[in-house]
Tab-separated table of C-alpha atoms in Angstrom:
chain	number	residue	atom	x	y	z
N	17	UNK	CA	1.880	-17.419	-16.940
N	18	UNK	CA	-1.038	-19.641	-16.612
N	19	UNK	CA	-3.938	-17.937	-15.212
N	20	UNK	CA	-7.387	-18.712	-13.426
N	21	UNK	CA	-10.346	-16.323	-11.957
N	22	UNK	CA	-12.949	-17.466	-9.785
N	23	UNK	CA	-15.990	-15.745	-10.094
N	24	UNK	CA	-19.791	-15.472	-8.924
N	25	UNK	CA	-20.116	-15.193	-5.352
N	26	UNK	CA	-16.604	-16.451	-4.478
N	27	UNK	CA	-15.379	-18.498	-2.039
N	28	UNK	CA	-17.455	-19.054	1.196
N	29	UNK	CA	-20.699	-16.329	0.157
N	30	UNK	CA	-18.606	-14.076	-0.453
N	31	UNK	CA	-20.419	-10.501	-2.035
N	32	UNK	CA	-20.319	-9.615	-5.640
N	33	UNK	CA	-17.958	-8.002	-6.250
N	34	UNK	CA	-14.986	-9.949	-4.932
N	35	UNK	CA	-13.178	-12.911	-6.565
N	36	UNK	CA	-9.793	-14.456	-6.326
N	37	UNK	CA	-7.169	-14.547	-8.856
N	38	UNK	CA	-5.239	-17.595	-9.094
N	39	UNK	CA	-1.985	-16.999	-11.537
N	40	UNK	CA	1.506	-19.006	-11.702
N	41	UNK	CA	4.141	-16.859	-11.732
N	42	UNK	CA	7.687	-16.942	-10.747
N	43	UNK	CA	8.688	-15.905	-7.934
N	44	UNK	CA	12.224	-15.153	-7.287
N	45	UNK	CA	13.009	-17.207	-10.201
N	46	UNK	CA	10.362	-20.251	-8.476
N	47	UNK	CA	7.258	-21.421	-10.478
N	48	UNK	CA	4.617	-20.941	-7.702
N	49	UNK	CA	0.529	-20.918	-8.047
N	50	UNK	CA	-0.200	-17.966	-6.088
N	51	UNK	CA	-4.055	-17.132	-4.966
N	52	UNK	CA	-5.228	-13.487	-4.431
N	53	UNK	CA	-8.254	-12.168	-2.721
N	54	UNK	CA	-9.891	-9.137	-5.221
N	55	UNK	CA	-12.661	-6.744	-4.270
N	56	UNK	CA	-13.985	-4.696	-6.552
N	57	UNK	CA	-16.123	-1.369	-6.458
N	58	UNK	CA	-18.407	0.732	-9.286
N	59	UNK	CA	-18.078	-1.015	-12.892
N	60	UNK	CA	-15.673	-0.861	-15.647
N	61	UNK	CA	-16.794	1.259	-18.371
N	62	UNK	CA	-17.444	0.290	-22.089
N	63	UNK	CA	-13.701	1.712	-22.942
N	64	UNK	CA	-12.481	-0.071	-19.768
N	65	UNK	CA	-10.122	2.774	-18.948
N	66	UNK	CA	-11.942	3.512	-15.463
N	67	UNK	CA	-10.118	0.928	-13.414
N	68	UNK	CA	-8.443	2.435	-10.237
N	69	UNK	CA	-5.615	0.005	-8.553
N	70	UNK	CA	-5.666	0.935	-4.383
N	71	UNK	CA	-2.665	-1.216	-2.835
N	72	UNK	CA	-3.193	-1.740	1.054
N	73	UNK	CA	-0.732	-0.738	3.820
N	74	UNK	CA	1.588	-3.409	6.017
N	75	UNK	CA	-1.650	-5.063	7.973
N	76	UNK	CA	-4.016	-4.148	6.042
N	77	UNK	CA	-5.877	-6.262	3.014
N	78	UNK	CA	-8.506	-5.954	0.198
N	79	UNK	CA	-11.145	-4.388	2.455
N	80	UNK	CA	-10.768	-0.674	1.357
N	81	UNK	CA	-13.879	0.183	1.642
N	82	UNK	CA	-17.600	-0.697	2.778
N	83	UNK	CA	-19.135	-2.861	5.252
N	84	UNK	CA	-17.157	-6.201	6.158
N	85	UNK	CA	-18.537	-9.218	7.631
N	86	UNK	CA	-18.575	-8.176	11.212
N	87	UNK	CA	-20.343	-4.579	9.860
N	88	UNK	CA	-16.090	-2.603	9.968
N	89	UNK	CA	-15.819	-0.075	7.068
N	90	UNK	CA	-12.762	-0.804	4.892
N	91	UNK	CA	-9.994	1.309	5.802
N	92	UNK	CA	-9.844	4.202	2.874
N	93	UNK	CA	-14.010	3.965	3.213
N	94	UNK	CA	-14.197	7.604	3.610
N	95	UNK	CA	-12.449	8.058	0.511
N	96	UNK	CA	-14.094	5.184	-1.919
N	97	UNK	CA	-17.511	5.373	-3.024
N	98	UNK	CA	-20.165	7.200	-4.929
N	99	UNK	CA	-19.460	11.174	-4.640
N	100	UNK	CA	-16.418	10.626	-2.936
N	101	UNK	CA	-13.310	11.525	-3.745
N	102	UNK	CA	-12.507	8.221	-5.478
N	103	UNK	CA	-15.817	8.488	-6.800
N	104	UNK	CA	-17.464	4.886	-7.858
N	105	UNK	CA	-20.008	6.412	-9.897
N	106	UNK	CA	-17.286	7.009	-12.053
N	107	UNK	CA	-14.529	4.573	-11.709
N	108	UNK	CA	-14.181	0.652	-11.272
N	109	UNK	CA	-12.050	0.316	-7.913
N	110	UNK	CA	-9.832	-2.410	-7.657
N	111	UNK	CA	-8.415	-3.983	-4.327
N	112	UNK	CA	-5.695	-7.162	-4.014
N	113	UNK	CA	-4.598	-8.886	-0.887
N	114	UNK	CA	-0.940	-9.192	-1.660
N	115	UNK	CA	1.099	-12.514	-0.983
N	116	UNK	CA	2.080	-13.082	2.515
N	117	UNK	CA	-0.956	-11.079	3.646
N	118	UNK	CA	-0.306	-10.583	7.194
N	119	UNK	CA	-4.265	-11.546	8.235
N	120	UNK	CA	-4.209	-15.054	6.042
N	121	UNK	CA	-6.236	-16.514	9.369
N	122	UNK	CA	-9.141	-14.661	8.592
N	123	UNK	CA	-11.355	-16.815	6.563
N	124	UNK	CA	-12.241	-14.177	4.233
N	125	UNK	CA	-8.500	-13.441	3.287
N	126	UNK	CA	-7.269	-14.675	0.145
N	127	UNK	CA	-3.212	-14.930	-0.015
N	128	UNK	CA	-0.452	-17.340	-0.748
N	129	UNK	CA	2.569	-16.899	1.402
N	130	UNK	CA	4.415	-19.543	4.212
N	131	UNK	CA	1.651	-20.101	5.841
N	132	UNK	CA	-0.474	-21.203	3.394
N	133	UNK	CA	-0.664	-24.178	1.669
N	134	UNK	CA	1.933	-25.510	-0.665
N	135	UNK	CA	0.748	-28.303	-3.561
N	136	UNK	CA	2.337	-31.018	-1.658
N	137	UNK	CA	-0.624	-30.429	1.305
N	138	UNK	CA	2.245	-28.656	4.071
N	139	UNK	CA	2.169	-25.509	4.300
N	140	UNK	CA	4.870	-23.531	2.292
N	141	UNK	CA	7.212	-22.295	5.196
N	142	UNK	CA	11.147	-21.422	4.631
N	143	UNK	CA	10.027	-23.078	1.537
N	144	UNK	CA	8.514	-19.671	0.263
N	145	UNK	CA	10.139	-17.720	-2.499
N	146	UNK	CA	11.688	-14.494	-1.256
N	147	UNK	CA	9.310	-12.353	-3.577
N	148	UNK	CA	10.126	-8.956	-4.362
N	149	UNK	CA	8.010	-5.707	-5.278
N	150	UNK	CA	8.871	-6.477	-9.165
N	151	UNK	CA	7.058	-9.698	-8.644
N	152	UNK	CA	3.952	-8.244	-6.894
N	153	UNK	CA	3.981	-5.807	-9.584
N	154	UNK	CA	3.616	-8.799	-12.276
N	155	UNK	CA	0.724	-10.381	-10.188
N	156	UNK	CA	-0.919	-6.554	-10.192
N	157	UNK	CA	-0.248	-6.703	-13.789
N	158	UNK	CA	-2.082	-9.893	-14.526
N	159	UNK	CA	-4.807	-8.412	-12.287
N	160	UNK	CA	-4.860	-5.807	-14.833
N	161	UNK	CA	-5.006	-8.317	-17.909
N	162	UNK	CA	-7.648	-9.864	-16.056
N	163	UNK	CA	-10.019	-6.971	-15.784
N	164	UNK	CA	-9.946	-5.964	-20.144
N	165	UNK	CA	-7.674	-2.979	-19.213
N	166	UNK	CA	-5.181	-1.800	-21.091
N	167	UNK	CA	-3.941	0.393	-18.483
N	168	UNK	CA	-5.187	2.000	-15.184
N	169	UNK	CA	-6.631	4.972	-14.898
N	170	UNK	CA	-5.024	5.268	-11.355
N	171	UNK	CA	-2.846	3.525	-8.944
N	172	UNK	CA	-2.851	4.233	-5.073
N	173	UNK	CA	-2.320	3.540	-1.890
N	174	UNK	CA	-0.948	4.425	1.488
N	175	UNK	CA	2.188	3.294	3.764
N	176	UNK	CA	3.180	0.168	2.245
N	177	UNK	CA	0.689	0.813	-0.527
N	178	UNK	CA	2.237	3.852	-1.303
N	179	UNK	CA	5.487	2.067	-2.108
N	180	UNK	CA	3.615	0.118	-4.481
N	181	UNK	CA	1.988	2.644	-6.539
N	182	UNK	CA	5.612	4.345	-6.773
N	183	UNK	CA	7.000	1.067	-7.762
N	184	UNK	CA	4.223	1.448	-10.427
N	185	UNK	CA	5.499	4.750	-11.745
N	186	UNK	CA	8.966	3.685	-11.866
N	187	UNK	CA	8.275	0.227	-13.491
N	188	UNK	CA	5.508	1.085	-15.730
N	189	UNK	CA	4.258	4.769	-15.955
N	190	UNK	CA	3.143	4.390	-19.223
N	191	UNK	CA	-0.002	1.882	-17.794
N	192	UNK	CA	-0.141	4.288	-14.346
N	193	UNK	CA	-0.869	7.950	-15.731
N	194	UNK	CA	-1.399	9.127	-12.329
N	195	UNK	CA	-0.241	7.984	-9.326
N	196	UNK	CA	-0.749	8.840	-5.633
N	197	UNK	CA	1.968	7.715	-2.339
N	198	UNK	CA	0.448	8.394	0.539
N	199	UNK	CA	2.739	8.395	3.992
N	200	UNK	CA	5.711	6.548	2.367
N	201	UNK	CA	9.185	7.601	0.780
N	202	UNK	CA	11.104	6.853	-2.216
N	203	UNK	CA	13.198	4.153	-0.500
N	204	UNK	CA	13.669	2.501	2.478
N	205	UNK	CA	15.511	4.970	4.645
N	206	UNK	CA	17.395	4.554	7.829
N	207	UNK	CA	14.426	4.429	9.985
N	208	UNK	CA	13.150	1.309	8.246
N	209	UNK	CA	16.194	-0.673	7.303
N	210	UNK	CA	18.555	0.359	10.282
N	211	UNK	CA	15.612	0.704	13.402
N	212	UNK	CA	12.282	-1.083	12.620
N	213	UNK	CA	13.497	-4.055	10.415
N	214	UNK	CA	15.975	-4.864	12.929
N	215	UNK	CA	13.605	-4.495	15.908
N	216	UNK	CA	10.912	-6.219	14.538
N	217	UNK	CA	13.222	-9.413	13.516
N	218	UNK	CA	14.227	-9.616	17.839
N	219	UNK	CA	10.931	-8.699	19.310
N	220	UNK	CA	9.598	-11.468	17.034
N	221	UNK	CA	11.946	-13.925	18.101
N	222	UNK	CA	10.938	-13.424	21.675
N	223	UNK	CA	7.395	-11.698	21.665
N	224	UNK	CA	5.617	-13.516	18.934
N	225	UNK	CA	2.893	-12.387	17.413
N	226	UNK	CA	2.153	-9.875	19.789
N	227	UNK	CA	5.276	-8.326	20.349
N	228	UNK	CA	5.139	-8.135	16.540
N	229	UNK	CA	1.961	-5.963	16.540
N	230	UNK	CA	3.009	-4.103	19.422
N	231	UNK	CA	6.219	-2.645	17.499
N	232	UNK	CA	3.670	-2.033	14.552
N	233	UNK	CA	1.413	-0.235	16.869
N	234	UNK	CA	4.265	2.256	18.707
N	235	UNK	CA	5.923	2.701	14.910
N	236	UNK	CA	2.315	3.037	13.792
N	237	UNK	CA	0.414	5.910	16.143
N	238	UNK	CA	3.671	7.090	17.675
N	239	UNK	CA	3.248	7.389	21.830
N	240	UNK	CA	0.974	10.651	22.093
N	241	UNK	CA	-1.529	8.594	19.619
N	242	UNK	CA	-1.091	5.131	21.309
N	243	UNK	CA	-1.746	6.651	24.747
N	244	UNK	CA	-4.909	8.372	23.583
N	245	UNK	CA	-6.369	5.588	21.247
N	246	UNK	CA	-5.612	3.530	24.569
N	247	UNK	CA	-6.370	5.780	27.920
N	248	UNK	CA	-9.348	3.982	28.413
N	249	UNK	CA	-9.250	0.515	26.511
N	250	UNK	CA	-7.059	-2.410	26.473
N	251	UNK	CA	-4.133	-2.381	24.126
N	252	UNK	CA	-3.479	-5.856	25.405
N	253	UNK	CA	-6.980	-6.822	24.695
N	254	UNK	CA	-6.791	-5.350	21.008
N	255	UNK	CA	-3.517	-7.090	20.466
N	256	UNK	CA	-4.623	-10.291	21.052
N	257	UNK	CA	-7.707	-9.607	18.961
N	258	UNK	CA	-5.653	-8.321	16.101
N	259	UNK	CA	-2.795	-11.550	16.712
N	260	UNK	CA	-5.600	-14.343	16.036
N	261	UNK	CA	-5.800	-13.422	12.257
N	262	UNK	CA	-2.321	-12.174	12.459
N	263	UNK	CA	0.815	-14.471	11.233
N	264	UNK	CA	3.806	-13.941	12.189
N	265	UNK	CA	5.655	-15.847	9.212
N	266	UNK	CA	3.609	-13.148	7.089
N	267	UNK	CA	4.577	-9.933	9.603
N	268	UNK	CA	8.230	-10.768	9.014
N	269	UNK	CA	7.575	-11.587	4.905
N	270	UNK	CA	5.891	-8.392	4.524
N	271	UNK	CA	8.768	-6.298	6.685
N	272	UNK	CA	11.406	-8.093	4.506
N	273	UNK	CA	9.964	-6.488	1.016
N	274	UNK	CA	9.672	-3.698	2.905
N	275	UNK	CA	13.122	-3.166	3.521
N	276	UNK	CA	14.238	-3.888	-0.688
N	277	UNK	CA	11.631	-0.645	-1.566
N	278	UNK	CA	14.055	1.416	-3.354
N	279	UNK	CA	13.280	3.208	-6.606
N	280	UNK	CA	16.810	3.972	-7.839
N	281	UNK	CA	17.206	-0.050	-8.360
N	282	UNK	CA	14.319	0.387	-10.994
N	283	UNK	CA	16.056	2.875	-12.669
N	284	UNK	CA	18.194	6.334	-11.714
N	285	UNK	CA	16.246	8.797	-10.740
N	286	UNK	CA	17.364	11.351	-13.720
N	287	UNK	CA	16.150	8.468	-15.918
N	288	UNK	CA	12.841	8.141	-14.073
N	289	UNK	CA	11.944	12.066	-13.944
N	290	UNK	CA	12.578	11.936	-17.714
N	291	UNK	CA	10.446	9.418	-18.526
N	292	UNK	CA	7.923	11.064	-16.053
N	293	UNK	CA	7.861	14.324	-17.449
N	294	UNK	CA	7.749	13.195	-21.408
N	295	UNK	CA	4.948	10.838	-20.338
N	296	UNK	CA	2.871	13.284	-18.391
N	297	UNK	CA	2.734	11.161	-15.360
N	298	UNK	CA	0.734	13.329	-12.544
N	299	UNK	CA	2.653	12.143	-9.232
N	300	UNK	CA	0.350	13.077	-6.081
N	301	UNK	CA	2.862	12.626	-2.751
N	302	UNK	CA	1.391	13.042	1.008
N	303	UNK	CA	3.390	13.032	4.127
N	304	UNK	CA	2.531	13.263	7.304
N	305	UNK	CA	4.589	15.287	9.985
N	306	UNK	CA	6.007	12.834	12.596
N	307	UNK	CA	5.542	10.131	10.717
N	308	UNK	CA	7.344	7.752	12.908
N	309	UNK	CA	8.152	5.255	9.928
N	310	UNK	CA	8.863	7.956	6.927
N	311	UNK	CA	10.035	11.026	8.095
N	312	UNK	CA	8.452	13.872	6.035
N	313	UNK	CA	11.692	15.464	4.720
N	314	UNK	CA	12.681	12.248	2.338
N	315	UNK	CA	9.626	12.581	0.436
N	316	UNK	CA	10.079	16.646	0.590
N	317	UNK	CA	13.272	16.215	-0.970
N	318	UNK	CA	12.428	13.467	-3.719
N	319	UNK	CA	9.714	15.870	-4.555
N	320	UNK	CA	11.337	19.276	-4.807
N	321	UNK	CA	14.340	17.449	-7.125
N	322	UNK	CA	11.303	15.766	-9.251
N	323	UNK	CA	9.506	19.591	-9.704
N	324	UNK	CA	12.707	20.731	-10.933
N	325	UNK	CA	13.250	18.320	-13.770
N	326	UNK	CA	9.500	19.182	-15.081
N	327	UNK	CA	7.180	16.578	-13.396
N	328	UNK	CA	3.799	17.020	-12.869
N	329	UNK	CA	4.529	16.060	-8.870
N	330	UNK	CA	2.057	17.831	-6.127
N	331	UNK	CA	3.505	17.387	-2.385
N	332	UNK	CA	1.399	17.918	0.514
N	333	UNK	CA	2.403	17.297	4.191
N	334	UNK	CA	0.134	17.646	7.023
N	335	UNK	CA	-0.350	16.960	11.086
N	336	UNK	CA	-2.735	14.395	12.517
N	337	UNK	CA	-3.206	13.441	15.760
N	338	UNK	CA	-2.658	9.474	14.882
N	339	UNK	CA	0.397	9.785	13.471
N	340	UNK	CA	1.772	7.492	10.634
N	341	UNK	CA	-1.693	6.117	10.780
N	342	UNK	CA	-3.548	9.479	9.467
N	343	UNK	CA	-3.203	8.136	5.949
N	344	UNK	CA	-6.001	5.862	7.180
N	345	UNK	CA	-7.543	7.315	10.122
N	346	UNK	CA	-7.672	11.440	8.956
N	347	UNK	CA	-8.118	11.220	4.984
N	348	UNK	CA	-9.890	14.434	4.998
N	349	UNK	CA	-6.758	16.687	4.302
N	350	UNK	CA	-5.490	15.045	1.424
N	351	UNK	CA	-9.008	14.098	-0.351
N	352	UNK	CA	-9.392	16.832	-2.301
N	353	UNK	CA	-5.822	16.757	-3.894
N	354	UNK	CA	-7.209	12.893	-4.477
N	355	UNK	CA	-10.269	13.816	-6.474
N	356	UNK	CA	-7.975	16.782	-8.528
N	357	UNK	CA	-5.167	13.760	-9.735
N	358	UNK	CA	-8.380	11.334	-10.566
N	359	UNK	CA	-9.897	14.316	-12.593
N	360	UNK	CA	-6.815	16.109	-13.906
N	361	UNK	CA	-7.640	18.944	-11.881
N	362	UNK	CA	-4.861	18.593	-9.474
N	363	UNK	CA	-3.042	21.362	-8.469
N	364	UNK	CA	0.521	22.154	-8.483
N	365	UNK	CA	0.882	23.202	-4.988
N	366	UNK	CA	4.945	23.508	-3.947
N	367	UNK	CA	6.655	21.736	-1.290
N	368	UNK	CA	6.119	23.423	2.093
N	369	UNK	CA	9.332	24.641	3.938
N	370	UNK	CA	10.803	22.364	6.171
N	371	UNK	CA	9.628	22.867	9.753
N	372	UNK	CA	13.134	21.985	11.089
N	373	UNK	CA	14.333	24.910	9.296
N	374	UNK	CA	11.687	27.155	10.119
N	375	UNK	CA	12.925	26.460	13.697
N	376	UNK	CA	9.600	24.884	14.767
N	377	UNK	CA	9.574	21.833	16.947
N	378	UNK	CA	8.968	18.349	14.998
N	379	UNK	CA	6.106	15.988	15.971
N	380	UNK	CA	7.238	13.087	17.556
């Protein structure tokens, strides 16, 4: 793996702080230079065993936390920073855009994916390897090499980020001690590889961009939400604001890996709670009731099954008002739990009874 960091202020002013890894790696099976926007937060300690890996969701990149370049907080800003629950007094906090980064038209977006350039000069297109989470685990892992570390302290993330920091436990929990999945599942389930896969393949075919990022959006708030966030703004207006950083090649890339997220093809899960428990992994698992794109019960289930074969695995579900996207938008009810994994004070609070069985009526 040959490997290259830019450094300094980065590419076009950008802050301390953020750089861009440039690594070739192969990608389903393909030799390809890949090039990785990194933001970084607090400073790695002398033992360089502080670092903190947060994965983004679907549309989201790098920018998880602080003031951007048009003044918009990163999107886990209420969580990152000094005090805070992922407190960077204390810990070096490390961001990566991931290839096919759905926002590669904003200038400040580091990614490699089809529609970014390939070394001939044309942009990569169909030509683009069909990567998988084991390879965007390798490029986090050269990341890691990168930064000194021998492991990190923490890996996290919500949605799409949640999937990889559990690809992280299952691949390599001796280098993730403590993990935390916020608002994802162990696998792909029905609702993502038999509704919103499908869907978003036609809607893209006709509706573009746009119809892209409106699927995301319904999926993504859930009606109640989108109605409020939207009663008295445009949603057209913010779609085509979101769709001129947006591509579409990337929307589809993304939503492809997406659909392959799957820990029992890492290993079976007796295997992984095994290795789990004689490791001492601390698993931290959030859900959020009507959750339009992970239903709250296949996380419950994963987690009560996990509990019983000795791991250290604390589940929490909660409401929110904006639906799947509370793991962004309403942080408050799972920061404390966040804080306890980070300072191995987390507690082990049991799965909460499933509403459907209680006889109360789901969110939808």
């Amino acid at each position: 793996m040959r490997q290259r960091v830019g450094g300094g202020e980065g590419e076009g002013g950008a802050p301390p702080g953020a750089f861009t890894l440039e690594v070739t790696v192969p990608l389903a099976g393909e030799a390809v230079p890949v090039r990785l926007g990194v933001r970084t937060w607090g400073r790695l300690n002398a033992a360089r065993d502080n670092a903190v890996l947060v994965c983004h969701y679907y549309t989201g990149t790098a920018h998880a936390a602080g003031p951007g370049a048009d003044g918009a907080a990163g999107w886990w800003d209420p969580l990152i920073g000094p005090g805070r629950a992922v407190d960077t007094d204390r810990f070096c906090v490390v961001a990566m855009n991931t290839p096919s980064n759905v926002q590669s038209g904003d200038p400040a977006v580091v990614t490699t994916g089809p529609d970014t350039g390939h070394p001939d000069g044309q942009p990569w297109g169909n030509r683009f390897p069909a990567w998988t989470f084991g390879d965007l685990h390798r490029l986090q892992l050269a990341l890691l090499r990168h930064l000194g570390a021998a492991r990190w302290h923490a890996v996290l993330g919500p949605s799409f980020g949640g999937m990889q920091a559990l690809q992280w436990a299952a691949r390599s929990p001796d280098l993730a001690p403590r993990v935390a999945a916020v608002a994802t599942s162990p696998c792909a389930g029905p609702v993502l590889r038999g509704a919103f896969a499908p869907l978003m393949r036609d809607v893209a075919a006709t509706g573009g961009v746009t119809g892209a990022l409106r699927l995301i959006s319904l999926f993504g708030l859930g009606a109640d939400a989108l109605e409020r966030t939207f009663r008295e703004t445009s949603f057209e207006t913010y779609l085509r604001t979101r769709g001129a950083t947006a591509s579409l090649a990337h929307i589809l890339d993304i939503a492809r890996v997406v659909e392959t997220h799957d820990l029992d093809e890492v290993a079976p899960r007796a295997e992984l709670f095994t290795r789990w428990r004689d490791m001492g992994l601390r698993l931290l698992t959030v859900n959020i009731r009507g959750d339009q794109f992970f239903p709250s019960h296949e996380m419950r289930a994963f987690s009560e099954v996990s509990r019983a074969a000795g791991v250290a695995h604390t589940h929490l579900e909660y409401d929110s008002a904006h639906g799947h996207l509370g793991c962004v938008a309403d942080t408050a009810p799972f920061a404390p739990l966040l804080r306890g994994l980070l300072d191995d004070t987390l507690p082990a609070v049991p799965p909460p009874p499933d509403p459907l069985a209680a006889g109360d009526v789901p969110h939808a």
